[in-house]
Amino acid sequence: MKFILKILVTLLVVFSFSSCAIQNLDYYENEKPSFNLQEFFNGNTTGWGIVQDRSGVVTRRFVVEIIGKFNGNIGTLDEQFQWSDGKTEQRIWKLKKLSSKQWIGTADDVVGEAVGTISGNALKWEYILKLPLENGSINVKFDDWMYLVDERVLMNKAKFSKFGFVLGEVTLSFIKPGSL
C-alpha cells in the first residue's frame, strides 16, 4: 500500500509541475510587431528547418518554398518541401479566417481541422498530422508556435507528440524574399 501511495504522490507532483510549463498565448498579447498571417504569407516565402527526435538529434533538414494566395478571409499556402535526403513533399493548406485572432486550416495530411490563434506577435496552431511510416502511418499531435521577429522574419517551433509523449521538434525560420 505504501508503494502505491508513493507512486501516486510522485505522479501528482510530476503532473503539477508539467502543467506549470504550459505556454500561455496571452503572454504575447502586447508584443510587436503584431502578426498578420495574410500579410506575411501572401506571395512567396522561404523557410529553412530541422527536425529533431526527442533526444535532440537532428534527423532531417529541409527547405520549404511557399506560395500564399488570399482572397478576403480565404487563403491557400502551397508548400513545396525539399528534404536533405533528396525527397520532396507538397502540402497545400486551405485557410479560413474566422476573426482577427482565429483561423482554421485543412490539408490532405491533417486529420480534421487545424485551429490557429493569434495574440500579438505570436500564432499558435494545434492539429493532428498523419505522418507516413515505412509500414503505414501514425497520427501525431502538433503544438506549433510562430513568432514574428520583424516584418521579414518569422520563427517557428513545433513539438509533436503521441499519447502526451513528445516525440520530437521542428524548428523553422521563414524569410520573405528580397527583404534582406
Short mmCIF file of C-alpha atoms in Angstrom, two decimals:
data_model
loop_
_atom_site.label_atom_id
_atom_site.label_comp_id
_atom_site.label_asym_id
_atom_site.label_seq_id
_atom_site.Cartn_x
_atom_site.Cartn_y
_atom_site.Cartn_z
CA MET A 1 0.00 0.00 0.00
CA LYS A 2 2.86 2.41 0.86
CA PHE A 3 4.45 1.72 -2.52
CA ILE A 4 1.24 2.59 -4.41
CA LEU A 5 0.83 5.76 -2.34
CA LYS A 6 4.42 6.82 -3.18
CA ILE A 7 3.77 6.27 -6.89
CA LEU A 8 0.55 8.28 -6.77
CA VAL A 9 2.23 11.17 -4.93
CA THR A 10 5.13 11.11 -7.40
CA LEU A 11 2.74 11.20 -10.37
CA LEU A 12 0.78 14.04 -8.80
CA VAL A 13 3.97 16.08 -8.35
CA VAL A 14 5.13 15.37 -11.91
CA PHE A 15 1.76 16.35 -13.41
CA SER A 16 1.52 19.51 -11.31
CA PHE A 17 4.98 20.65 -12.44
CA SER A 18 4.31 19.77 -16.06
CA SER A 19 1.09 21.80 -16.05
CA CYS A 20 3.10 24.84 -14.94
CA ALA A 21 5.17 24.51 -18.10
CA ILE A 22 2.25 25.10 -20.45
CA GLN A 23 2.88 28.17 -22.55
CA ASN A 24 0.17 30.85 -22.45
CA LEU A 25 -0.68 32.63 -25.70
CA ASP A 26 -1.92 35.70 -23.80
CA TYR A 27 1.67 36.42 -22.74
CA TYR A 28 2.34 37.74 -26.27
CA GLU A 29 -0.73 39.99 -26.49
CA ASN A 30 1.24 43.27 -26.37
CA GLU A 31 4.28 42.09 -28.33
CA LYS A 32 5.09 43.97 -31.54
CA PRO A 33 5.03 43.78 -34.45
CA SER A 34 1.56 42.27 -34.49
CA PHE A 35 1.37 39.14 -36.59
CA ASN A 36 -0.90 39.26 -39.63
CA LEU A 37 -0.96 35.83 -41.29
CA GLN A 38 -2.35 37.15 -44.58
CA GLU A 39 0.30 39.86 -44.91
CA PHE A 40 3.24 37.66 -44.02
CA PHE A 41 2.37 34.64 -46.15
CA ASN A 42 0.85 36.42 -49.15
CA GLY A 43 3.13 35.80 -52.13
CA ASN A 44 6.41 33.89 -51.90
CA THR A 45 8.07 32.89 -48.64
CA THR A 46 11.06 30.64 -47.99
CA GLY A 47 11.72 28.60 -44.86
CA TRP A 48 14.69 26.58 -43.60
CA GLY A 49 14.21 23.97 -40.92
CA ILE A 50 15.32 20.96 -38.95
CA VAL A 51 13.52 18.00 -37.39
CA GLN A 52 14.88 16.67 -34.10
CA ASP A 53 13.99 13.48 -32.27
CA ARG A 54 13.10 13.58 -28.57
CA SER A 55 16.78 13.36 -27.57
CA GLY A 56 17.61 16.45 -29.66
CA VAL A 57 19.39 14.69 -32.54
CA VAL A 58 18.74 16.36 -35.91
CA THR A 59 17.19 13.65 -38.05
CA ARG A 60 16.25 15.70 -41.13
CA ARG A 61 16.81 19.12 -42.65
CA PHE A 62 14.64 20.88 -45.21
CA VAL A 63 13.91 23.95 -47.27
CA VAL A 64 10.30 24.89 -47.96
CA GLU A 65 9.10 27.27 -50.67
CA ILE A 66 5.61 28.62 -50.02
CA ILE A 67 3.25 30.41 -52.38
CA GLY A 68 0.44 32.07 -50.47
CA LYS A 69 -2.73 33.40 -52.08
CA PHE A 70 -5.53 35.14 -50.22
CA ASN A 71 -8.93 36.36 -51.30
CA GLY A 72 -10.71 38.05 -48.41
CA ASN A 73 -10.82 35.65 -45.47
CA ILE A 74 -9.91 32.58 -47.55
CA GLY A 75 -6.38 31.56 -48.44
CA THR A 76 -4.10 28.78 -49.63
CA LEU A 77 -0.50 28.05 -48.78
CA ASP A 78 1.18 25.78 -51.32
CA GLU A 79 4.23 24.35 -49.52
CA GLN A 80 6.98 22.61 -51.55
CA PHE A 81 9.46 20.78 -49.30
CA GLN A 82 12.95 19.74 -50.36
CA TRP A 83 14.37 17.33 -47.74
CA SER A 84 18.06 16.72 -47.03
CA ASP A 85 17.66 13.07 -48.08
CA GLY A 86 16.56 14.19 -51.58
CA LYS A 87 12.85 13.54 -51.07
CA THR A 88 10.25 16.12 -51.98
CA GLU A 89 6.85 16.73 -50.48
CA GLN A 90 3.91 19.04 -51.08
CA ARG A 91 1.31 20.22 -48.58
CA ILE A 92 -1.48 22.57 -49.59
CA TRP A 93 -3.12 24.35 -46.69
CA LYS A 94 -6.62 25.74 -47.15
CA LEU A 95 -7.13 28.50 -44.61
CA LYS A 96 -10.16 30.39 -43.38
CA LYS A 97 -10.07 33.45 -41.15
CA LEU A 98 -12.82 33.30 -38.53
CA SER A 99 -11.90 36.53 -36.71
CA SER A 100 -8.93 38.85 -36.29
CA LYS A 101 -7.38 36.29 -33.93
CA GLN A 102 -8.78 32.94 -35.12
CA TRP A 103 -8.01 30.76 -38.15
CA ILE A 104 -8.83 27.22 -39.20
CA GLY A 105 -6.92 25.21 -41.75
CA THR A 106 -7.09 21.91 -43.57
CA ALA A 107 -4.64 19.87 -45.64
CA ASP A 108 -4.68 16.34 -47.05
CA ASP A 109 -2.43 15.00 -44.27
CA VAL A 110 -4.15 16.92 -41.45
CA VAL A 111 -6.78 14.94 -39.55
CA GLY A 112 -9.81 17.21 -39.13
CA GLU A 113 -9.06 20.93 -38.82
CA ALA A 114 -6.06 22.84 -37.56
CA VAL A 115 -7.01 25.64 -35.17
CA GLY A 116 -4.84 28.75 -35.14
CA THR A 117 -4.98 31.60 -32.63
CA ILE A 118 -3.07 34.88 -32.87
CA SER A 119 -2.03 37.07 -29.97
CA GLY A 120 0.36 39.97 -30.55
CA ASN A 121 3.37 38.70 -32.49
CA ALA A 122 2.55 35.00 -31.91
CA LEU A 123 0.41 32.41 -33.64
CA LYS A 124 -0.33 29.01 -32.12
CA TRP A 125 -1.57 26.17 -34.34
CA GLU A 126 -2.92 22.91 -32.91
CA TYR A 127 -3.60 19.96 -35.19
CA ILE A 128 -3.20 16.24 -35.80
CA LEU A 129 -0.85 15.36 -38.65
CA LYS A 130 -0.81 11.97 -40.38
CA LEU A 131 2.90 11.13 -40.74
CA PRO A 132 3.87 8.43 -43.25
CA LEU A 133 5.93 5.46 -42.00
CA GLU A 134 7.50 2.57 -43.88
CA ASN A 135 4.61 0.28 -42.91
CA GLY A 136 1.71 2.74 -42.84
CA SER A 137 1.30 5.99 -40.92
CA ILE A 138 0.93 7.47 -37.46
CA ASN A 139 -1.23 10.38 -36.30
CA VAL A 140 0.69 12.81 -34.10
CA LYS A 141 -0.41 15.97 -32.31
CA PHE A 142 1.37 19.18 -33.28
CA ASP A 143 1.67 22.21 -30.99
CA ASP A 144 3.02 24.71 -33.49
CA TRP A 145 4.17 28.18 -32.35
CA MET A 146 5.13 31.01 -34.71
CA TYR A 147 6.75 34.27 -33.57
CA LEU A 148 7.07 37.32 -35.81
CA VAL A 149 10.52 38.80 -35.19
CA ASP A 150 10.06 41.71 -37.60
CA GLU A 151 8.20 42.31 -40.88
CA ARG A 152 10.63 39.97 -42.73
CA VAL A 153 11.41 37.12 -40.31
CA LEU A 154 9.13 34.55 -38.66
CA MET A 155 10.46 31.87 -36.29
CA ASN A 156 8.55 28.61 -35.87
CA LYS A 157 8.92 25.93 -33.19
CA ALA A 158 6.65 22.89 -33.14
CA LYS A 159 6.53 19.91 -30.82
CA PHE A 160 4.90 16.72 -31.97
CA SER A 161 3.61 14.08 -29.60
CA LYS A 162 1.63 10.87 -29.30
CA PHE A 163 -0.41 9.99 -26.19
CA GLY A 164 1.10 13.06 -24.45
CA PHE A 165 4.71 11.93 -25.00
CA VAL A 166 6.87 14.33 -27.02
CA LEU A 167 8.40 12.52 -29.99
CA GLY A 168 10.35 15.44 -31.43
CA GLU A 169 10.50 19.05 -32.52
CA VAL A 170 10.59 21.05 -35.73
CA THR A 171 12.43 24.38 -35.79
CA LEU A 172 11.95 26.64 -38.78
CA SER A 173 12.86 30.16 -39.91
CA PHE A 174 10.81 31.94 -42.59
CA ILE A 175 12.17 34.91 -44.50
CA LYS A 176 10.32 36.98 -47.07
CA PRO A 177 12.36 37.07 -50.33
CA GLY A 178 14.06 40.31 -51.23
CA SER A 179 13.75 41.57 -47.69
CA LEU A 180 17.39 41.18 -46.56
#
